[in-house]
Coordinates of N, CA and C in Angstrom, one line a residue:
Chain A
G1 N -40.8 -6.7 10.0 CA -40.4 -5.5 10.8 C -40.6 -5.7 12.3
A2 N -40.0 -4.9 13.1 CA -40.2 -5.1 14.6 C -41.1 -4.1 15.2
G3 N -41.9 -3.4 14.3 CA -42.8 -2.3 14.8 C -44.1 -2.9 15.3
V4 N -45.0 -2.0 15.7 CA -46.4 -2.4 16.1 C -47.2 -2.7 14.9
S5 N -47.8 -3.9 14.9 CA -48.6 -4.3 13.7 C -50.1 -4.3 14.0
Q6 N -50.8 -3.7 13.1 CA -52.3 -3.6 13.3 C -53.0 -4.2 12.1
T7 N -54.0 -5.1 12.4 CA -54.8 -5.7 11.3 C -56.2 -5.6 11.6
P8 N -57.1 -5.5 10.6 CA -56.8 -5.1 9.2 C -56.3 -3.7 9.1
S9 N -55.8 -3.3 8.0 CA -55.4 -1.9 7.8 C -56.7 -1.0 7.5
N10 N -57.7 -1.7 6.9 CA -58.9 -1.0 6.6 C -60.1 -2.0 6.9
K11 N -61.2 -1.5 7.4 CA -62.3 -2.3 7.7 C -63.6 -1.5 7.4
V12 N -64.4 -2.0 6.5 CA -65.7 -1.4 6.2 C -66.8 -2.3 6.8
T13 N -67.7 -1.7 7.5 CA -68.8 -2.6 8.1 C -70.1 -1.8 8.1
E14 N -71.1 -2.5 8.2 CA -72.4 -1.9 8.2 C -72.8 -1.5 9.6
K15 N -73.6 -0.5 9.7 CA -74.1 0.0 11.0 C -74.8 -1.2 11.7
G16 N -74.5 -1.3 13.0 CA -75.1 -2.4 13.8 C -74.3 -3.7 13.9
K17 N -73.2 -3.8 13.1 CA -72.4 -5.0 13.1 C -71.3 -4.9 14.2
Y18 N -70.7 -6.1 14.4 CA -69.7 -6.2 15.4 C -68.3 -6.3 14.7
V19 N -67.3 -5.6 15.2 CA -66.0 -5.7 14.6 C -64.9 -5.9 15.7
E20 N -63.8 -6.5 15.2 CA -62.7 -6.8 16.0 C -61.4 -6.2 15.3
L21 N -60.6 -5.5 16.1 CA -59.4 -4.9 15.5 C -58.3 -5.5 16.4
R22 N -57.2 -5.9 15.6 CA -56.1 -6.6 16.3 C -54.8 -5.7 16.4
C23 N -54.1 -5.9 17.4 CA -52.8 -5.2 17.6 C -51.8 -6.1 18.1
D24 N -50.6 -6.2 17.4 CA -49.5 -6.9 17.8 C -48.4 -5.9 18.2
P25 N -48.1 -5.9 19.5 CA -47.1 -4.8 20.0 C -45.7 -5.3 19.7
I26 N -44.8 -4.4 19.9 CA -43.4 -4.7 19.8 C -43.0 -5.7 20.9
S27 N -42.3 -6.7 20.5 CA -41.9 -7.8 21.4 C -41.2 -7.3 22.6
G28 N -41.8 -7.7 23.8 CA -41.2 -7.3 25.0 C -41.8 -6.1 25.7
H29 N -42.6 -5.4 24.9 CA -43.3 -4.2 25.5 C -44.4 -4.6 26.4
T30 N -44.4 -4.2 27.6 CA -45.4 -4.6 28.5 C -46.6 -3.7 28.5
A31 N -46.5 -2.5 28.1 CA -47.6 -1.5 28.0 C -48.2 -1.4 26.6
L32 N -49.5 -1.4 26.6 CA -50.2 -1.4 25.3 C -51.3 -0.4 25.4
Y33 N -51.5 0.4 24.4 CA -52.5 1.5 24.4 C -53.3 1.4 23.1
W34 N -54.6 1.8 23.3 CA -55.5 2.1 22.1 C -55.9 3.5 22.1
Y35 N -55.8 4.1 20.9 CA -56.2 5.5 20.7 C -57.1 5.5 19.5
R36 N -57.9 6.6 19.4 CA -58.8 6.7 18.2 C -58.6 8.1 17.7
Q37 N -58.4 8.2 16.3 CA -58.3 9.5 15.7 C -59.4 9.7 14.7
S38 N -60.2 10.7 15.0 CA -61.3 11.1 14.1 C -60.7 12.1 13.1
L39 N -61.4 12.3 12.0 CA -60.9 13.3 11.0 C -60.7 14.7 11.5
G40 N -59.5 15.2 11.3 CA -59.3 16.6 11.8 C -58.9 16.7 13.2
Q41 N -58.8 15.6 13.9 CA -58.6 15.6 15.4 C -57.2 14.9 15.7
G42 N -56.7 15.2 16.9 CA -55.6 14.4 17.3 C -56.0 13.1 17.9
P43 N -55.1 12.2 18.1 CA -55.4 10.9 18.7 C -56.1 11.1 20.1
E44 N -57.1 10.3 20.4 CA -57.8 10.3 21.6 C -57.6 9.0 22.4
F45 N -57.2 9.1 23.6 CA -56.9 7.9 24.4 C -58.2 7.1 24.7
L46 N -58.1 5.8 24.5 CA -59.2 4.9 24.8 C -58.9 4.0 26.1
I47 N -57.8 3.2 26.0 CA -57.5 2.3 27.1 C -56.0 1.9 27.1
Y48 N -55.6 1.6 28.3 CA -54.1 1.3 28.5 C -54.1 -0.1 29.3
F49 N -53.2 -1.0 28.8 CA -52.9 -2.2 29.4 C -51.5 -2.3 30.0
Q50 N -51.4 -2.8 31.2 CA -50.1 -3.1 31.7 C -50.1 -4.6 31.9
G51 N -49.4 -5.3 31.0 CA -49.5 -6.8 31.0 C -50.8 -7.2 30.5
T52 N -51.5 -8.1 31.2 CA -52.8 -8.6 30.8 C -54.0 -7.7 31.3
G53 N -53.8 -6.9 32.2 CA -54.9 -6.1 32.8 C -55.0 -4.7 32.3
A54 N -56.3 -4.3 32.2 CA -56.5 -2.9 31.8 C -56.3 -2.0 33.0
A55 N -55.2 -1.2 32.9 CA -54.9 -0.3 34.0 C -55.7 1.0 34.0
D56 N -56.1 1.4 32.8 CA -56.9 2.6 32.7 C -57.8 2.5 31.5
D57 N -59.1 2.4 31.7 CA -60.0 2.3 30.5 C -61.0 3.5 30.5
S58 N -60.5 4.6 31.1 CA -61.3 5.8 31.2 C -61.7 6.4 29.9
G59 N -61.0 6.1 28.8 CA -61.3 6.7 27.5 C -62.3 6.0 26.7
L60 N -62.7 4.8 27.1 CA -63.7 4.0 26.3 C -65.0 4.8 26.3
P61 N -65.5 5.1 25.1 CA -66.7 6.1 25.1 C -68.0 5.5 25.7
N62 N -68.2 4.2 25.6 CA -69.4 3.6 26.2 C -69.2 2.1 26.2
D63 N -70.2 1.4 26.7 CA -70.0 -0.1 26.9 C -70.1 -0.9 25.6
R64 N -70.2 -0.2 24.4 CA -70.1 -1.0 23.2 C -68.6 -1.3 22.9
F65 N -67.7 -0.6 23.5 CA -66.3 -0.8 23.3 C -65.7 -1.6 24.4
F66 N -64.9 -2.6 24.0 CA -64.2 -3.5 24.9 C -62.9 -3.9 24.4
A67 N -61.9 -4.1 25.2 CA -60.6 -4.5 24.7 C -60.1 -5.6 25.6
V68 N -59.3 -6.5 25.1 CA -58.7 -7.6 25.8 C -57.2 -7.8 25.4
R69 N -56.5 -8.4 26.4 CA -55.1 -8.7 26.1 C -54.7 -9.9 26.9
P70 N -55.3 -11.1 26.6 CA -55.3 -12.2 27.5 C -54.0 -12.8 27.9
E71 N -53.0 -12.7 27.0 CA -51.7 -13.2 27.3 C -50.6 -12.2 27.5
G72 N -51.0 -10.9 27.5 CA -50.0 -9.9 27.8 C -49.3 -9.5 26.5
S73 N -49.7 -9.9 25.4 CA -49.0 -9.5 24.1 C -50.1 -8.9 23.2
V74 N -50.6 -9.8 22.3 CA -51.6 -9.3 21.3 C -52.9 -8.8 22.0
S75 N -53.4 -7.7 21.5 CA -54.7 -7.1 22.0 C -55.7 -7.0 20.9
T76 N -57.0 -7.1 21.3 CA -58.1 -7.0 20.4 C -59.0 -5.9 21.0
L77 N -59.4 -5.0 20.1 CA -60.4 -4.0 20.4 C -61.7 -4.5 19.8
K78 N -62.7 -4.5 20.6 CA -64.0 -5.1 20.1 C -65.0 -4.0 20.1
I79 N -65.8 -3.8 19.1 CA -66.8 -2.8 19.1 C -68.2 -3.5 18.7
Q80 N -69.1 -3.4 19.6 CA -70.4 -4.0 19.3 C -71.4 -2.9 18.7
R81 N -72.3 -3.4 17.9 CA -73.4 -2.6 17.4 C -72.9 -1.3 16.9
T82 N -72.0 -1.4 15.9 CA -71.3 -0.2 15.4 C -72.2 0.9 15.0
E83 N -71.8 2.1 15.1 CA -72.5 3.3 14.7 C -71.6 4.1 13.7
R84 N -72.3 5.0 12.9 CA -71.5 5.7 11.9 C -70.5 6.6 12.6
G85 N -70.8 7.1 13.8 CA -69.9 7.9 14.6 C -68.6 7.2 15.1
D86 N -68.6 5.8 14.9 CA -67.4 5.1 15.3 C -66.4 5.1 14.2
S87 N -66.7 5.6 13.0 CA -65.8 5.7 11.9 C -64.6 6.6 12.3
A88 N -63.4 6.0 12.2 CA -62.2 6.7 12.7 C -61.0 5.8 12.4
V89 N -59.8 6.3 12.6 CA -58.6 5.5 12.6 C -58.3 5.0 14.0
Y90 N -58.2 3.7 14.2 CA -57.9 3.2 15.6 C -56.4 2.9 15.6
L91 N -55.8 3.5 16.5 CA -54.3 3.4 16.6 C -54.0 2.6 17.9
C92 N -53.0 1.7 17.7 CA -52.5 0.9 18.8 C -51.0 1.4 19.0
A93 N -50.6 1.4 20.3 CA -49.2 1.8 20.6 C -48.7 0.9 21.7
S94 N -47.4 0.7 21.8 CA -46.8 0.0 22.9 C -45.6 0.7 23.4
S95 N -45.2 0.4 24.6 CA -44.0 1.0 25.2 C -43.4 0.0 26.2
P96 N -42.1 0.1 26.4 CA -41.5 -0.8 27.4 C -41.9 -0.5 28.8
Q97 N -42.3 0.7 29.0 CA -42.9 1.1 30.3 C -41.9 0.9 31.5
T98 N -40.6 0.9 31.1 CA -39.6 0.8 32.2 C -39.5 2.1 33.0
V99 N -39.8 3.2 32.3 CA -39.8 4.5 32.9 C -41.1 5.2 32.5
R100 N -41.7 5.9 33.4 CA -42.9 6.7 33.1 C -42.6 7.6 32.0
N101 N -43.5 7.8 31.1 CA -43.3 8.6 29.9 C -42.4 8.1 28.9
S102 N -42.1 6.7 28.9 CA -41.5 6.1 27.8 C -42.3 6.5 26.5
P103 N -41.6 7.0 25.4 CA -42.4 7.3 24.2 C -43.2 6.1 23.7
L104 N -44.3 6.4 23.2 CA -45.2 5.4 22.7 C -44.8 5.1 21.2
H105 N -44.8 3.9 20.8 CA -44.5 3.4 19.5 C -45.9 3.0 18.8
F106 N -46.3 3.8 17.9 CA -47.6 3.6 17.3 C -47.5 2.7 16.0
G107 N -48.6 1.9 15.8 CA -48.8 1.2 14.6 C -49.4 2.1 13.6
N108 N -49.6 1.6 12.4 CA -50.2 2.4 11.3 C -51.7 2.6 11.4
G109 N -52.3 1.9 12.3 CA -53.7 2.1 12.5 C -54.6 1.2 11.7
T110 N -55.9 1.1 12.1 CA -56.9 0.5 11.3 C -58.0 1.5 11.0
R111 N -58.2 1.8 9.7 CA -59.2 2.7 9.4 C -60.6 2.0 9.3
L112 N -61.4 2.4 10.3 CA -62.8 1.8 10.3 C -63.8 2.7 9.7
T113 N -64.6 2.2 8.8 CA -65.7 2.9 8.2 C -67.0 2.2 8.4
V114 N -67.9 2.9 9.1 CA -69.2 2.3 9.3 C -70.2 2.9 8.4
T115 N -70.8 2.1 7.5 CA -71.8 2.7 6.5 C -73.2 2.5 7.0
Chain B
D1 N -63.8 20.9 26.5 CA -62.9 22.0 26.2 C -61.5 21.4 26.0
Q2 N -60.8 21.8 24.9 CA -59.5 21.2 24.6 C -58.5 21.6 25.6
Q3 N -57.7 20.7 26.1 CA -56.7 20.9 27.1 C -55.4 21.2 26.4
V4 N -55.2 20.7 25.2 CA -54.0 21.0 24.4 C -54.4 21.6 23.1
K5 N -53.9 22.7 22.8 CA -54.4 23.5 21.6 C -53.2 23.8 20.7
Q6 N -53.4 23.4 19.4 CA -52.5 23.9 18.4 C -53.4 24.7 17.4
N7 N -53.2 26.0 17.6 CA -54.1 26.9 16.9 C -53.8 27.2 15.4
S8 N -52.7 26.7 15.0 CA -52.4 26.8 13.5 C -52.6 25.5 12.8
P9 N -53.6 25.4 12.0 CA -53.8 24.1 11.3 C -52.7 23.8 10.3
S10 N -52.1 24.8 9.8 CA -51.1 24.6 8.8 C -50.0 25.7 8.8
L11 N -48.8 25.3 8.3 CA -47.7 26.2 8.3 C -46.9 25.8 7.0
S12 N -46.5 26.9 6.3 CA -45.6 26.6 5.1 C -44.3 27.4 5.3
V13 N -43.2 26.7 5.0 CA -41.9 27.2 5.2 C -41.0 26.9 4.1
Q14 N -40.1 27.8 3.8 CA -39.1 27.5 2.7 C -38.0 26.6 3.2
E15 N -37.5 25.7 2.4 CA -36.4 24.8 2.8 C -35.2 25.6 3.3
G16 N -34.6 25.2 4.4 CA -33.5 25.8 4.9 C -33.8 26.9 6.0
R17 N -35.1 27.3 6.0 CA -35.5 28.3 7.0 C -35.9 27.6 8.3
I18 N -36.3 28.3 9.3 CA -36.7 27.8 10.6 C -38.2 27.5 10.5
S19 N -38.7 26.4 11.1 CA -40.1 26.1 11.3 C -40.4 26.2 12.8
I20 N -41.4 27.0 13.1 CA -41.8 27.1 14.5 C -43.2 26.7 14.7
L21 N -43.4 25.6 15.4 CA -44.8 25.1 15.7 C -45.2 25.3 17.1
N22 N -46.3 25.8 17.3 CA -46.7 26.3 18.7 C -47.8 25.4 19.3
C23 N -47.8 25.4 20.6 CA -48.8 24.5 21.3 C -49.1 25.2 22.7
D24 N -50.4 25.3 23.0 CA -50.8 25.9 24.3 C -51.5 24.8 25.1
Y25 N -51.4 24.9 26.4 CA -52.2 23.9 27.2 C -52.8 24.6 28.4
T26 N -53.9 24.0 28.9 CA -54.6 24.7 30.0 C -54.5 24.0 31.3
N27 N -54.1 22.8 31.4 CA -54.1 22.0 32.6 C -52.7 22.1 33.3
S28 N -52.7 22.8 34.5 CA -51.4 23.0 35.2 C -50.8 21.7 35.7
M29 N -51.6 20.6 35.7 CA -51.1 19.3 36.2 C -50.3 18.6 35.2
F30 N -50.2 19.1 33.9 CA -49.4 18.4 32.9 C -47.9 18.7 33.3
D31 N -47.1 17.6 33.3 CA -45.7 17.8 33.7 C -44.8 17.2 32.6
Y32 N -45.3 16.7 31.5 CA -44.4 16.1 30.5 C -45.1 16.3 29.2
F33 N -44.3 16.8 28.2 CA -44.8 17.2 26.9 C -44.0 16.5 25.8
L34 N -44.7 16.1 24.7 CA -44.1 15.4 23.7 C -44.5 16.0 22.3
W35 N -43.7 15.8 21.3 CA -44.1 16.1 19.9 C -44.0 14.8 19.1
Y36 N -45.0 14.6 18.3 CA -45.1 13.4 17.4 C -45.2 14.0 16.0
K37 N -44.7 13.2 15.1 CA -44.8 13.6 13.7 C -45.5 12.5 13.0
K38 N -46.4 12.9 12.0 CA -47.2 11.8 11.4 C -47.2 12.1 9.9
Y39 N -46.8 11.0 9.1 CA -47.0 11.0 7.7 C -48.3 10.4 7.3
P40 N -48.9 10.7 6.2 CA -50.2 10.1 5.7 C -50.1 8.6 5.8
A41 N -51.2 7.9 6.3 CA -51.3 6.5 6.3 C -50.3 5.8 7.2
E42 N -49.6 6.6 8.0 CA -48.7 6.0 9.0 C -49.1 6.4 10.4
G43 N -48.7 5.7 11.4 CA -48.9 6.1 12.8 C -48.0 7.2 13.2
P44 N -48.3 8.0 14.2 CA -47.4 9.0 14.7 C -46.1 8.4 15.2
T45 N -45.0 9.1 15.0 CA -43.7 8.7 15.5 C -43.2 9.8 16.4
F46 N -42.6 9.3 17.5 CA -42.1 10.2 18.5 C -40.9 11.0 18.0
L47 N -40.9 12.3 18.3 CA -39.9 13.2 17.9 C -39.0 13.7 19.0
I48 N -39.6 14.3 20.0 CA -38.8 14.9 21.1 C -39.8 15.2 22.2
S49 N -39.2 15.2 23.4 CA -40.0 15.5 24.6 C -39.4 16.4 25.6
I50 N -40.1 16.9 26.5 CA -39.5 17.8 27.6 C -40.3 17.6 28.9
S51 N -39.6 17.6 30.0 CA -40.2 17.5 31.3 C -40.4 18.9 31.8
S52 N -41.4 19.1 32.6 CA -41.7 20.4 33.1 C -40.6 21.0 34.0
I53 N -39.6 20.2 34.4 CA -38.5 20.8 35.2 C -37.5 21.5 34.3
K54 N -37.7 21.4 33.0 CA -36.7 22.0 32.0 C -37.5 23.1 31.2
D55 N -36.7 23.9 30.6 CA -37.3 24.9 29.7 C -36.9 24.7 28.2
K56 N -36.0 23.8 28.0 CA -35.5 23.6 26.7 C -34.9 22.2 26.6
N57 N -35.2 21.5 25.4 CA -34.5 20.3 25.1 C -34.2 20.3 23.6
E58 N -33.0 19.8 23.3 CA -32.5 19.9 21.9 C -32.1 18.5 21.5
D59 N -32.4 18.2 20.2 CA -32.0 16.9 19.6 C -31.8 17.2 18.1
G60 N -30.5 17.4 17.8 CA -30.2 17.7 16.4 C -30.9 19.0 15.9
R61 N -31.6 18.8 14.8 CA -32.3 20.0 14.2 C -33.6 20.4 15.0
F62 N -33.9 19.6 16.0 CA -35.2 19.8 16.7 C -34.9 20.4 18.1
T63 N -35.6 21.4 18.5 CA -35.5 22.0 19.8 C -37.0 22.3 20.3
V64 N -37.2 21.8 21.5 CA -38.5 22.2 22.1 C -38.3 23.1 23.3
F65 N -39.1 24.2 23.3 CA -39.0 25.2 24.4 C -40.3 25.1 25.2
L66 N -40.2 25.2 26.5 CA -41.4 25.2 27.4 C -41.4 26.5 28.2
N67 N -42.5 27.1 28.2 CA -42.7 28.3 29.0 C -43.9 28.0 30.0
K68 N -43.6 27.5 31.2 CA -44.6 27.1 32.1 C -45.6 28.2 32.5
S69 N -45.0 29.4 32.7 CA -45.9 30.5 33.2 C -46.9 30.8 32.2
A70 N -46.6 30.7 30.9 CA -47.5 31.0 29.8 C -48.3 29.7 29.4
K71 N -47.9 28.6 29.9 CA -48.5 27.3 29.5 C -48.4 27.2 28.0
H72 N -47.2 27.3 27.5 CA -46.9 27.3 26.1 C -45.6 26.6 25.8
L73 N -45.7 25.8 24.7 CA -44.5 25.2 24.2 C -44.4 25.3 22.7
S74 N -43.1 25.2 22.2 CA -42.9 25.4 20.8 C -41.9 24.4 20.3
L75 N -42.0 24.0 19.1 CA -41.0 23.1 18.5 C -40.4 23.9 17.3
H76 N -39.0 24.0 17.4 CA -38.3 24.6 16.4 C -37.5 23.6 15.5
I77 N -37.6 23.7 14.2 CA -36.9 22.8 13.3 C -36.0 23.7 12.5
V78 N -34.7 23.5 12.6 CA -33.8 24.3 11.8 C -32.6 23.6 11.4
P79 N -32.1 23.5 10.2 CA -32.9 24.1 9.0 C -34.0 23.1 8.6
S80 N -35.1 23.6 8.1 CA -36.2 22.8 7.7 C -35.9 22.1 6.4
Q81 N -36.3 20.9 6.2 CA -36.1 20.1 5.0 C -37.4 19.6 4.4
P82 N -37.5 19.4 3.1 CA -38.7 18.9 2.5 C -39.3 17.6 3.2
G83 N -38.4 16.7 3.7 CA -38.8 15.5 4.4 C -39.4 15.8 5.7
D84 N -39.4 17.0 6.2 CA -40.0 17.3 7.5 C -41.5 17.6 7.2
S85 N -41.9 17.7 6.0 CA -43.4 17.9 5.7 C -44.2 16.8 6.3
A86 N -45.1 17.1 7.2 CA -45.9 16.1 7.9 C -46.8 16.9 8.8
V87 N -47.7 16.1 9.5 CA -48.5 16.7 10.6 C -47.8 16.5 11.9
Y88 N -47.7 17.6 12.7 CA -47.0 17.5 14.0 C -48.0 17.7 15.1
F89 N -48.0 16.7 16.0 CA -48.9 16.7 17.1 C -48.1 17.0 18.4
C90 N -48.7 17.9 19.2 CA -48.2 18.2 20.5 C -49.1 17.3 21.5
A91 N -48.4 16.8 22.5 CA -49.1 15.9 23.4 C -48.6 16.2 24.8
A92 N -49.5 16.0 25.8 CA -49.2 16.3 27.2 C -49.6 15.1 28.1
S93 N -48.8 15.0 29.2 CA -49.1 13.9 30.1 C -49.1 14.5 31.5
G94 N -50.1 14.0 32.3 CA -50.3 14.6 33.7 C -49.6 13.7 34.7
R95 N -49.4 14.3 35.9 CA -48.8 13.5 37.0 C -49.8 12.4 37.3
G96 N -49.2 11.2 37.5 CA -50.0 10.0 37.8 C -50.6 9.3 36.7
S97 N -50.5 9.9 35.5 CA -51.0 9.1 34.3 C -49.8 8.2 33.8
Q98 N -50.3 7.2 33.1 CA -49.3 6.3 32.5 C -49.7 6.1 31.0
G99 N -49.2 7.0 30.2 CA -49.4 6.9 28.8 C -50.8 7.4 28.3
N100 N -51.5 8.0 29.2 CA -52.8 8.7 28.8 C -52.4 10.0 28.3
L101 N -52.0 10.1 27.0 CA -51.6 11.4 26.5 C -52.8 12.1 25.9
I102 N -52.7 13.5 26.1 CA -53.7 14.4 25.6 C -53.1 15.0 24.4
F103 N -53.6 14.8 23.2 CA -53.1 15.4 22.0 C -53.8 16.6 21.5
G104 N -53.0 17.5 20.9 CA -53.7 18.6 20.1 C -54.2 18.1 18.8
K105 N -54.8 19.0 18.0 CA -55.3 18.6 16.7 C -54.3 18.5 15.6
G106 N -53.1 19.0 15.9 CA -52.0 18.9 14.9 C -51.9 20.1 14.0
T107 N -50.7 20.3 13.5 CA -50.3 21.4 12.6 C -49.7 20.7 11.4
K108 N -50.2 21.0 10.2 CA -49.6 20.4 9.0 C -48.5 21.3 8.5
L109 N -47.3 20.8 8.5 CA -46.1 21.6 8.0 C -45.8 21.2 6.6
S110 N -45.6 22.2 5.8 CA -45.2 22.0 4.4 C -43.9 22.7 4.2
V111 N -42.8 22.0 3.8 CA -41.5 22.6 3.6 C -41.3 22.6 2.1
K112 N -41.2 23.8 1.5 CA -41.1 23.9 0.0 C -39.6 24.0 -0.4
P113 N -39.3 23.2 -1.4 CA -37.9 23.2 -1.9 C -37.5 24.6 -2.5

C-alpha cells in the first residue's frame, strides 16, 4: 500500500528499557509528524519534521524522547529509560506540505506498553 | 486546560437520521479546523476541514459549520450510515503552526441499522 507505515504495530517493554519506533511516510511527503494518543484522549503533538530537520519539537515531554529523520524519509522515535506512563499509541503522520494545513495522513500507530 | 473540547463522549443515532457532533475551542488564535474519523486499530483519517474565513463547508454527506463568535463548530452527517460508526476527533490549528494540531478527546458515534 501507499500509506504511512509504522513498525512494530505492538511493542511491550519493561520499565527502564530503550525502545525505537519506526515510521515510513508516504513517498514524496516532505513533512512528518509524531503524535501520541493515550487511552481516552485525542492525539497529542510531539514533533514535526520538514525534510531532515525538526521544525518543531515543542511537544516532546522530556529529554528521554528523541526523534530523527536522517535522510528526509523514514523517521525513528526513540524513548530512553521507558516509564509506565509512556504507554500509549504512537502515531506517525505525513503530508505533502505544499500548502499550510494540508491534511495529515496517519499510520495505524505503534501500541507501546511499558510493564 | 483543554483548548479543544468535545463534551459528548458518545452519540447514538438511527440509520438514515442526522448525526450532529459538536466541538468547542477556547483559543481565538485558531484559524483552521479539521475533523478526523478513527476506526479501532487504525490511524485517524481526514474527513473535512474549514478555514476561519468561512462558516460552512460541505462535502457530500458531511457538512462542517463554524460559529467563530461562539468558538463552536459542528459536524453534520446526513443521512447517517452504519459504516459511519467510529470515533470522530475535532482538531484545530493556529496561525503560524505547521501541522501542530490540537485534538479534542473524540466522540464515539454509533449508527444503528
